[in-house]
Amino acid sequence: MSAARTLTRPGAIATSLIMIPLACVIGLPFYYVVVNTFKTQAETTMAPLALPTTLNLDNYLTVFSEIPVAQSFVNTVYVTAAAILLMLLIGSMAAFSVIMRASRLVTVLLVIAFLVPGQVTLIPLYRMLSQAQLVDTLEGLVILYSGGSVFCYFLIVGYMRTLPGEVIEAARIDGAGPWQIYWRIALPLIRPILITVGVFQTMWVWNDFLTPVVFISSTEKQTLVLQTYKAVGEFTTDWPMFLTLSVVVLIPMVVFFIFMQRYIVRGLVAGSVKG
Amino acid sequence: MTLIDERPTETAAITTRTRAARWWTSPMSTNGPTFQADRLKIGLFLVPMLVVFVALFLIPLVQSIWWSFTDFNGYSTDAAFVGLRNYENVFTDPSMLAGLGFTLMFTLATTVLITALAIPLAVTLDRAFIGRNFVRAIYFFPAIPSVAILGLVWGFILNPLGSGALNSLLQSVVGIGPVPWLSNSTLAQLSVIAVGVWTSTGWHAILYLAYLQSIPDDYYEVARIDGASAFQRFRYITLPLLMPAMTVSWLLLMTGGLKVYDLPITLTRGGPGFSTFTITQTIIQNGVSQAKYGQASALAVIFMLAVGAIVAAQLIVSRRLEGRLS
């Protein structure tokens, strides 16, 4: 049966007729957020779902002038990039070592680490970081997020098991040392899983709220999510302003989604198969 | 936009353990003095991970467990051993009980609802129809942005005033007065659960979809030839083969539900009263803001045991179900 005929069967048309409107309902909150960024307070109250009458960019101008969005954006990029690099490095190094030496104990310990909920270690970690003067610093956040290397380890080690050992053997015969093998051979070989895990962990770090809200108190060190949370207090009466801020904060994630969705889904599935 | 065009290759690869640990330990390479030196060097690759494990997991975990038996307040140097008093307090303090209650309610409700919605959704999204990729992307999208931001946005939509987005919509379409979405205890709890379902159903549907696509079409073909009805095909082919996906999805939903914090705090700030308080919120409030380390640690330990017990119980139930369905 041809694709065109499959799509125009009564059943398929009925499915389209149900699923597309339903998807619109699911997506409605996003529509609501976006249209109201172009409206004044009065317009939003009068007709929350109507299209804006004019392309009014005042809200955007006010948000950018009143809220240090650029600063928080830079903070978030810094923390995310540093944390992801660190956890991929730590995770892949550990995976490399375990694969080469086939040690069991490490895996057992890391399973325990993986199962302990973050809430349990939160208070001791807060105390530990405050003694090290790292509370309310971006570096403190990076250190906390490096705990994500445990998750990276499991995905990377699973992937490494599927690689052929001959390449490594050949490199060894050619006189390559462990560091060279790791850097020149293992890392390029595991690139696909590094991307998958990296994308997945980026979503976690970028979107995380719990860690910044507990560990960050200064305005100039806020991440985007924390800043939005704090700004709600200021904007309680000015809805369009808050919604505009939300859109500004959501844009990077939407762009990320559009370009990375294949990897996001791949990470979702890989993360689940690991089990 | 295509979310899933094929079953990702590395996933299939992960499950098949091929030439596993032959990398370094094949007979030829274990001889000679360089091997011993290299073995040590390779051991050094573990050091960063061990540092992470000890500093971020082991020490804090031991500290939490120790503090839970003391009256440590974070400042005084002498923490007295108080036995199980902190644990008793957890079960008598109304805010702790409220947090425990709502967290369990949220976990149970979202697990049941999301599973009930995501499986039919995945089955539908697996069919060919016009606009399928668009629909898949829309359903999946709420899982992408920060839950905290979505909670804040929903807070505006569900604003209990007459001018709230949903209330003004209801006013103009159905003509009913303002509904106290977030100011009534029960409605606030239901709202948090509903938004939770909204954010995660698509994500779990895509997870199920990935597993659905690994079921060979032949199975359905053969069943159809044998005269199996659509329901029978679902019951005897799809459902048993989806059991592994269900195990994973339930595990994620339950552990995620028990850890929930972002959504209630941004949507309702735990209110009204303590009606949408969560365990995590209580731990943070007691441990960080009020420096009641002992009390907060006791709750954290109970929480960890509860998560462990639920995960274990869930795995056992899934095994049983897998056995019964297939």
XYZ file of C-alpha atoms in Angstrom:
601
model
C 0.000 0.000 0.000
C 1.449 3.380 -0.938
C 2.203 5.966 1.705
C -0.343 8.406 0.296
C -3.113 5.829 0.432
C -2.175 4.842 3.986
C -2.493 8.454 5.070
C -5.908 8.962 3.449
C -7.609 5.872 4.838
C -10.655 6.788 6.948
C -8.931 5.527 10.088
C -5.854 7.643 9.490
C -7.948 10.733 8.767
C -9.962 10.174 11.937
C -6.709 9.881 13.882
C -5.507 13.174 12.415
C -8.837 14.815 13.235
C -8.555 13.789 16.874
C -4.828 14.118 17.446
C -4.162 17.497 15.852
C -6.788 19.434 17.867
C -5.718 17.585 21.005
C -2.111 18.573 20.375
C -3.277 22.184 19.995
C -4.914 22.016 23.418
C -1.708 20.605 24.905
C 0.288 23.365 23.236
C -2.183 26.102 24.212
C -0.249 27.276 27.306
C 2.747 28.023 25.081
C 0.549 29.976 22.694
C -0.893 31.885 25.670
C 2.571 32.772 26.905
C 3.845 33.948 23.553
C 0.858 36.055 22.426
C 0.666 37.891 25.718
C 4.223 39.114 25.521
C 3.057 41.517 22.787
C 0.170 42.928 24.794
C -0.322 45.495 27.506
C -1.551 44.547 30.935
C -5.096 45.684 30.059
C -5.209 43.649 26.853
C -4.029 40.530 28.656
C -6.740 40.876 31.264
C -9.449 41.615 28.702
C -8.683 38.847 26.218
C -5.918 36.489 27.311
C -6.118 34.263 24.241
C -6.688 36.861 21.522
C -3.947 37.636 19.040
C -2.158 40.906 19.749
C -3.502 43.869 17.779
C -0.083 45.365 17.191
C 3.428 43.977 17.325
C 4.217 45.718 20.592
C 7.763 45.048 21.735
C 7.656 47.261 24.844
C 7.582 44.289 27.206
C 10.774 42.901 25.721
C 12.516 46.263 25.990
C 11.459 46.641 29.617
C 12.537 43.111 30.537
C 15.969 43.598 29.029
C 16.435 46.972 30.699
C 15.127 45.994 34.145
C 16.387 42.432 34.536
C 20.042 41.466 34.027
C 19.092 38.648 31.669
C 22.411 38.744 29.833
C 24.330 38.228 33.068
C 22.228 35.214 34.066
C 22.499 33.823 30.567
C 26.289 33.983 30.754
C 26.185 32.399 34.228
C 24.000 29.559 33.017
C 26.151 28.910 29.941
C 29.293 28.933 32.084
C 27.914 26.541 34.680
C 26.366 24.216 32.102
C 29.440 24.060 29.860
C 31.890 23.560 32.727
C 29.701 20.958 34.433
C 29.077 18.963 31.259
C 32.750 18.923 30.261
C 33.745 17.890 33.754
C 31.191 15.107 34.067
C 31.924 13.725 30.599
C 35.634 13.716 31.373
C 35.264 12.065 34.781
C 32.662 9.601 33.526
C 34.563 8.570 30.417
C 37.867 8.232 32.273
C 36.268 5.956 34.833
C 34.522 3.957 32.121
C 37.805 3.599 30.217
C 39.567 2.345 33.315
C 36.835 -0.117 34.232
C 36.663 -1.525 30.707
C 40.420 -1.969 30.541
C 40.806 -3.532 33.955
C 37.396 -5.156 34.231
C 36.853 -4.248 37.892
C 33.531 -4.995 39.501
C 33.773 -3.072 42.756
C 33.609 0.304 41.047
C 30.338 -0.545 39.377
C 28.808 -1.663 42.665
C 29.871 1.550 44.418
C 28.555 3.700 41.618
C 25.213 1.920 41.575
C 24.862 2.912 45.231
C 25.794 6.511 44.381
C 23.276 6.464 41.545
C 20.455 5.287 43.800
C 20.988 7.779 46.635
C 18.522 10.645 46.107
C 20.096 14.104 45.927
C 17.865 15.280 48.765
C 19.672 13.015 51.199
C 23.113 14.468 50.540
C 21.866 18.039 50.128
C 22.284 19.314 53.682
C 25.757 17.845 54.329
C 26.837 19.173 50.931
C 25.517 22.619 51.807
C 27.580 22.601 54.980
C 30.612 21.257 53.192
C 30.466 23.927 50.498
C 29.855 26.698 52.992
C 32.960 25.664 54.926
C 34.908 25.768 51.678
C 33.489 29.242 50.908
C 31.831 27.827 47.801
C 28.209 28.547 48.633
C 26.889 31.307 46.390
C 29.553 30.744 43.743
C 29.138 29.367 40.246
C 32.095 27.043 40.845
C 30.192 25.534 43.764
C 27.351 24.696 41.386
C 29.785 23.106 38.925
C 31.207 20.928 41.712
C 27.735 19.797 42.729
C 26.764 19.006 39.155
C 29.924 16.960 38.637
C 28.055 14.282 40.605
C 26.236 13.733 37.294
C 29.368 11.934 36.118
C 27.955 8.776 37.709
C 25.071 8.751 35.234
C 27.513 9.495 32.389
C 29.685 6.613 33.519
C 26.893 4.068 33.176
C 25.915 5.111 29.682
C 29.512 5.386 28.480
C 30.582 2.051 29.953
C 27.600 0.371 28.288
C 28.580 1.847 24.967
C 32.259 0.984 25.348
C 31.424 -2.681 25.825
C 30.116 -2.786 22.293
C 33.315 -1.475 20.727
C 35.824 -3.800 19.077
C 38.940 -4.375 21.149
C 41.238 -4.849 18.151
C 41.768 -1.127 17.632
C 43.100 -0.739 21.136
C 45.244 -3.821 20.776
C 46.757 -2.468 17.576
C 47.494 0.873 19.221
C 49.184 -0.893 22.100
C 51.383 -2.890 19.786
C 52.343 0.386 18.127
C 53.530 1.566 21.537
C 50.729 3.907 22.585
C 50.429 4.510 26.344
C 47.145 4.518 28.277
C 46.666 8.282 28.108
C 47.255 8.296 24.347
C 44.854 5.403 23.870
C 42.215 7.175 25.931
C 42.611 10.537 24.255
C 43.358 9.558 20.647
C 41.366 6.342 20.274
C 38.759 5.749 22.970
C 37.327 9.290 23.067
C 36.843 9.612 19.276
C 35.279 6.136 19.220
C 32.728 6.956 21.924
C 31.785 10.339 20.449
C 28.164 9.297 19.694
C 27.444 8.389 23.308
C 29.280 11.474 24.569
C 26.941 13.641 22.489
C 23.875 11.733 23.648
C 24.788 11.917 27.333
C 26.006 15.492 26.993
C 22.728 16.638 25.481
C 20.750 14.814 28.141
C 22.777 16.225 31.020
C 22.706 19.717 29.501
C 18.938 19.661 29.832
C 19.260 18.713 33.483
C 21.839 21.341 34.423
C 20.323 24.140 32.352
C 16.823 23.517 33.724
C 17.770 22.686 37.282
C 16.051 24.718 39.941
C 16.726 22.894 43.205
C 20.503 23.433 43.279
C 20.570 27.164 42.414
C 17.658 27.997 44.709
C 19.446 26.410 47.651
C 23.034 27.420 46.889
C 22.836 30.797 45.125
C 21.748 33.977 46.868
C 23.373 36.908 45.035
C 21.520 38.443 42.125
C 24.576 38.601 39.899
C 25.185 34.857 40.232
C 21.673 33.710 39.379
C 20.986 31.202 36.656
C 18.157 31.929 34.221
C 15.673 29.641 35.943
C 16.405 31.091 39.376
C 16.183 34.618 38.032
C 12.757 33.955 36.563
C 11.606 32.535 39.883
C 12.858 35.550 41.783
C 11.395 37.987 39.251
C 7.877 36.663 39.800
C 7.849 38.468 43.120
C 8.513 41.768 41.347
C 6.073 41.168 38.536
C 3.108 39.765 40.449
C 0.874 42.492 39.098
C 2.473 42.762 35.682
C 1.669 39.500 33.919
C 2.812 40.355 30.402
C 6.174 41.332 31.837
C 6.588 37.993 33.568
C 5.450 36.066 30.507
C 7.942 37.998 28.394
C 10.732 37.045 30.742
C 9.597 33.408 30.500
C 9.744 33.533 26.717
C 13.221 35.052 26.798
C 14.358 32.321 29.173
C 12.655 29.563 27.165
C 14.131 30.550 23.787
C 17.539 28.892 24.292
C 15.825 25.650 25.278
C 13.512 25.767 22.262
C 16.468 26.278 19.926
C 18.262 23.456 21.698
C 15.212 21.213 21.270
C 14.923 21.942 17.551
C 18.539 21.073 16.842
C 19.040 18.300 19.361
C 15.738 16.434 19.499
C 17.191 13.358 17.854
C 19.824 13.153 20.583
C 17.333 13.976 23.319
C 15.172 11.019 22.345
C 18.244 8.851 21.928
C 19.362 9.800 25.441
C 15.905 9.078 26.807
C 15.954 5.609 25.312
C 19.602 4.885 26.119
C 19.125 6.093 29.680
C 16.181 3.803 30.095
C 17.752 0.741 28.524
C 20.708 1.044 30.836
C 18.258 0.183 33.673
C 10.378 17.361 12.571
C 10.982 13.750 13.353
C 11.384 12.652 16.907
C 11.965 9.013 16.242
C 12.741 7.761 12.780
C 14.350 4.520 13.761
C 15.306 2.686 16.872
C 18.579 4.314 17.899
C 21.438 2.060 16.993
C 23.541 2.413 20.084
C 20.587 1.412 22.241
C 20.395 -1.935 20.569
C 24.130 -2.132 20.868
C 24.147 -1.469 24.590
C 21.932 -4.447 25.260
C 24.165 -6.833 23.401
C 27.348 -7.360 25.299
C 29.833 -8.285 22.685
C 33.580 -8.557 22.966
C 33.407 -7.007 26.390
C 36.501 -6.820 28.512
C 38.984 -7.972 25.904
C 40.412 -4.488 25.499
C 43.337 -4.799 27.765
C 43.171 -8.209 29.272
C 43.748 -10.458 26.289
C 46.529 -13.024 26.991
C 49.082 -11.399 24.753
C 49.008 -8.067 26.526
C 49.156 -9.340 30.099
C 52.804 -10.293 29.771
C 55.821 -8.086 30.207
C 56.785 -5.291 32.577
C 55.068 -2.502 30.604
C 51.742 -4.097 31.309
C 52.111 -3.697 35.066
C 53.085 -0.045 34.683
C 50.180 0.554 32.316
C 47.788 -1.212 34.618
C 48.672 1.238 37.340
C 48.276 4.180 35.003
C 44.892 2.896 33.923
C 43.933 2.629 37.569
C 44.695 6.330 37.907
C 41.893 7.080 35.437
C 39.497 6.129 38.222
C 40.801 8.735 40.645
C 38.530 11.635 39.614
C 35.450 9.418 39.873
C 36.521 8.148 43.276
C 36.973 11.724 44.464
C 33.447 12.531 43.248
C 32.097 9.396 44.896
C 33.717 10.045 48.262
C 33.146 13.821 48.401
C 29.682 14.079 46.862
C 28.103 10.769 47.873
C 29.857 8.775 50.571
C 30.746 11.483 53.125
C 27.430 13.370 52.854
C 25.499 10.118 53.096
C 27.313 9.007 56.232
C 26.936 12.495 57.722
C 23.213 12.529 57.014
C 22.735 9.169 58.679
C 24.837 10.217 61.702
C 23.099 13.580 62.135
C 19.716 11.924 62.033
C 20.507 10.429 65.449
C 21.770 13.687 66.966
C 20.495 17.160 67.834
C 23.161 18.787 65.650
C 22.207 22.322 64.608
C 25.132 23.127 62.342
C 26.810 25.593 64.700
C 27.399 24.024 68.096
C 30.385 21.720 68.145
C 28.843 19.216 70.522
C 26.085 17.216 68.897
C 24.359 14.998 71.432
C 23.130 11.560 70.497
C 19.355 11.568 70.816
C 18.490 8.109 69.550
C 15.309 7.920 67.531
C 13.805 11.196 68.747
C 14.228 12.899 65.368
C 12.463 9.995 63.717
C 9.583 10.245 66.175
C 9.302 13.951 65.430
C 9.024 13.289 61.717
C 5.865 11.309 62.319
C 4.326 13.848 64.689
C 5.238 17.179 63.081
C 2.231 18.286 60.981
C 4.339 19.979 58.279
C 6.447 16.852 57.820
C 3.389 14.632 57.678
C 1.767 16.964 55.171
C 4.880 16.864 53.003
C 4.967 13.092 53.193
C 1.263 12.809 52.383
C 1.201 15.074 49.375
C 4.416 13.647 47.942
C 2.967 10.131 48.064
C -0.314 11.343 46.591
C 1.493 13.154 43.778
C 3.679 10.131 43.021
C 0.791 7.688 42.910
C -1.507 9.954 40.897
C 1.055 10.974 38.287
C 2.299 7.394 37.855
C -1.201 6.041 37.273
C -2.438 8.896 35.100
C 0.671 9.250 32.955
C 0.821 5.502 32.311
C -2.876 5.387 31.450
C -2.460 8.286 29.010
C 0.995 7.603 27.592
C 0.424 4.041 26.367
C -2.646 4.790 24.212
C -0.911 7.960 23.060
C 2.182 6.006 22.037
C 0.089 3.399 20.202
C -1.682 6.195 18.311
C 1.529 8.063 17.560
C 2.928 4.840 16.120
C 0.240 4.801 13.397
C 0.618 6.632 10.107
C -1.475 9.804 9.910
C -1.177 13.311 8.525
C 0.599 15.692 10.892
C 2.147 12.915 12.951
C 5.551 14.512 13.403
C 3.989 17.816 14.382
C 1.788 16.091 16.946
C 4.694 14.087 18.355
C 6.790 17.219 18.768
C 3.981 19.120 20.510
C 3.289 16.348 23.002
C 6.950 15.911 23.727
C 7.771 19.588 24.017
C 6.509 20.294 27.594
C 9.271 17.973 28.834
C 11.963 20.244 27.380
C 11.811 23.547 29.322
C 12.544 23.803 33.010
C 9.673 22.476 35.103
C 10.181 25.461 37.410
C 9.393 27.914 34.611
C 6.398 25.897 33.480
C 5.170 25.907 37.070
C 5.433 29.687 37.200
C 3.610 30.065 33.882
C 0.844 27.732 35.031
C 0.635 29.772 38.202
C -0.452 32.697 36.067
C -2.812 30.606 33.972
C -4.477 29.084 37.050
C -4.511 32.348 38.995
C -7.579 32.116 41.256
C -8.628 35.703 40.559
C -11.337 36.347 37.995
C -8.641 37.809 35.750
C -6.620 34.556 35.673
C -6.279 33.208 32.159
C -8.257 30.028 32.678
C -10.861 31.725 34.847
C -11.492 34.481 32.339
C -11.730 31.853 29.594
C -14.256 29.869 31.638
C -16.145 33.076 32.393
C -16.507 33.975 28.722
C -17.174 30.460 27.378
C -19.130 28.671 30.100
C -20.115 31.681 32.167
C -19.014 30.410 35.574
C -17.419 32.594 38.199
C -13.776 32.424 39.275
C -12.639 28.933 40.318
C -10.169 29.023 43.252
C -7.660 26.767 41.420
C -4.684 27.421 43.643
C -6.321 28.841 46.763
C -8.416 25.803 47.640
C -6.449 22.903 49.150
C -7.962 20.103 47.096
C -7.993 22.084 43.865
C -4.394 23.155 44.429
C -3.351 19.522 44.866
C -5.257 18.515 41.754
C -3.742 21.416 39.823
C -0.194 20.407 40.726
C -0.937 16.826 39.676
C -2.593 17.941 36.424
C 0.332 20.167 35.457
C 2.703 17.332 36.378
C 0.814 15.020 34.037
C 0.878 17.685 31.320
C 4.651 18.100 31.513
C 5.566 14.397 31.429
C 2.965 12.424 29.476
C 4.518 13.161 26.086
C 7.976 12.247 27.324
C 6.782 8.867 28.549
C 4.745 8.332 25.382
C 7.917 8.801 23.340
C 9.652 6.298 25.615
C 6.882 3.751 24.976
C 6.952 4.624 21.301
C 10.635 3.724 21.076
C 9.850 0.295 22.498
C 6.739 -0.122 20.315
C 8.829 0.444 17.221
C 11.074 -2.441 18.165
C 8.117 -4.873 17.961
C 8.353 -6.595 14.561
C 5.339 -6.023 12.289
C 5.298 -9.759 11.545
C 3.837 -10.475 14.985
C 0.787 -8.377 14.190
C 0.593 -9.790 10.668
C 0.532 -13.359 11.938
C -1.989 -12.526 14.671
C -4.249 -10.870 12.096
C -4.095 -13.936 9.846
C -4.968 -16.083 12.868
C -8.036 -13.856 13.359
C -7.004 -11.957 16.484
C -9.089 -8.837 17.149
C -7.494 -5.412 17.635
C -7.978 -5.732 21.376
C -6.461 -9.203 21.421
C -3.466 -7.976 19.444
C -2.959 -5.188 21.976
C -3.456 -7.471 24.948
C -1.322 -10.404 23.788
C 1.369 -8.704 21.703
C 1.732 -5.023 22.506
C 1.182 -5.104 26.260
C 3.584 -7.959 27.104
C 6.257 -6.517 24.849
C 5.788 -3.098 26.461
C 6.368 -4.461 29.947
C 10.096 -3.589 29.969
C 9.181 -0.036 28.953
C 6.591 0.092 31.728
C 9.171 -0.992 34.267
C 11.446 1.837 33.181
C 8.672 4.407 32.945
C 7.260 3.530 36.378
C 10.698 3.639 37.894
C 11.282 7.118 36.491
C 7.808 8.301 37.490
C 8.016 6.969 41.026
C 11.497 8.167 41.836
C 10.806 11.469 40.070
C 7.499 11.821 41.910
C 9.029 11.199 45.303
C 11.723 13.763 44.598
C 9.256 16.354 43.287
C 10.053 19.896 44.327
C 10.211 22.350 41.404
C 6.604 22.109 40.352
C 4.764 22.548 43.671
C 7.119 25.261 44.867
C 6.743 27.343 41.718
C 3.042 26.701 41.239
C 1.714 26.972 44.791
C 4.775 27.481 47.035
C 3.554 24.510 49.027
C 0.260 26.166 49.882
C -2.432 26.846 50.652
C -1.412 25.893 54.177
C 0.660 22.753 53.877
C -1.571 21.145 51.254
C 1.048 20.887 48.492
C 4.109 20.632 50.720
C 6.662 18.054 49.575
C 9.312 16.003 51.347
C 12.095 17.855 49.550
C 10.668 21.212 50.554
C 10.521 20.101 54.183
C 14.106 18.831 54.078
C 15.351 22.111 52.627
C 13.309 24.246 54.988
C 14.423 22.383 58.100
C 17.970 21.697 57.084
C 19.057 24.822 55.240
C 16.815 27.649 56.429
C 16.237 26.600 60.047
C 19.476 24.619 60.584
C 17.561 21.742 62.203
C 20.094 19.303 60.794
C 19.098 16.327 62.906
C 15.425 16.664 62.108
C 15.994 17.222 58.388
C 18.466 14.352 58.192
C 16.007 11.960 59.810
C 13.457 12.873 57.180
C 16.092 12.477 54.457
C 17.014 9.007 55.698
C 13.370 7.936 55.870
C 12.966 9.340 52.388
C 15.918 7.356 51.078
C 14.612 4.145 52.623
C 11.159 4.826 51.191
C 12.583 5.405 47.706
C 14.636 2.220 48.017
C 11.651 0.197 49.219
C 9.376 1.505 46.495
C 11.952 0.873 43.778
C 12.513 -2.664 45.055
C 8.789 -3.383 45.381
C 8.156 -1.964 41.965
C 10.839 -4.094 40.357
C 9.351 -7.207 41.957
C 5.833 -6.329 40.814
C 7.074 -5.628 37.293
C 8.831 -8.996 37.156
C 5.639 -10.709 38.247
C 3.576 -8.816 35.699
C 6.080 -9.547 32.975
C 5.781 -13.219 33.849
C 2.002 -13.170 33.885
C 1.459 -11.184 30.712
C 3.814 -13.045 28.464
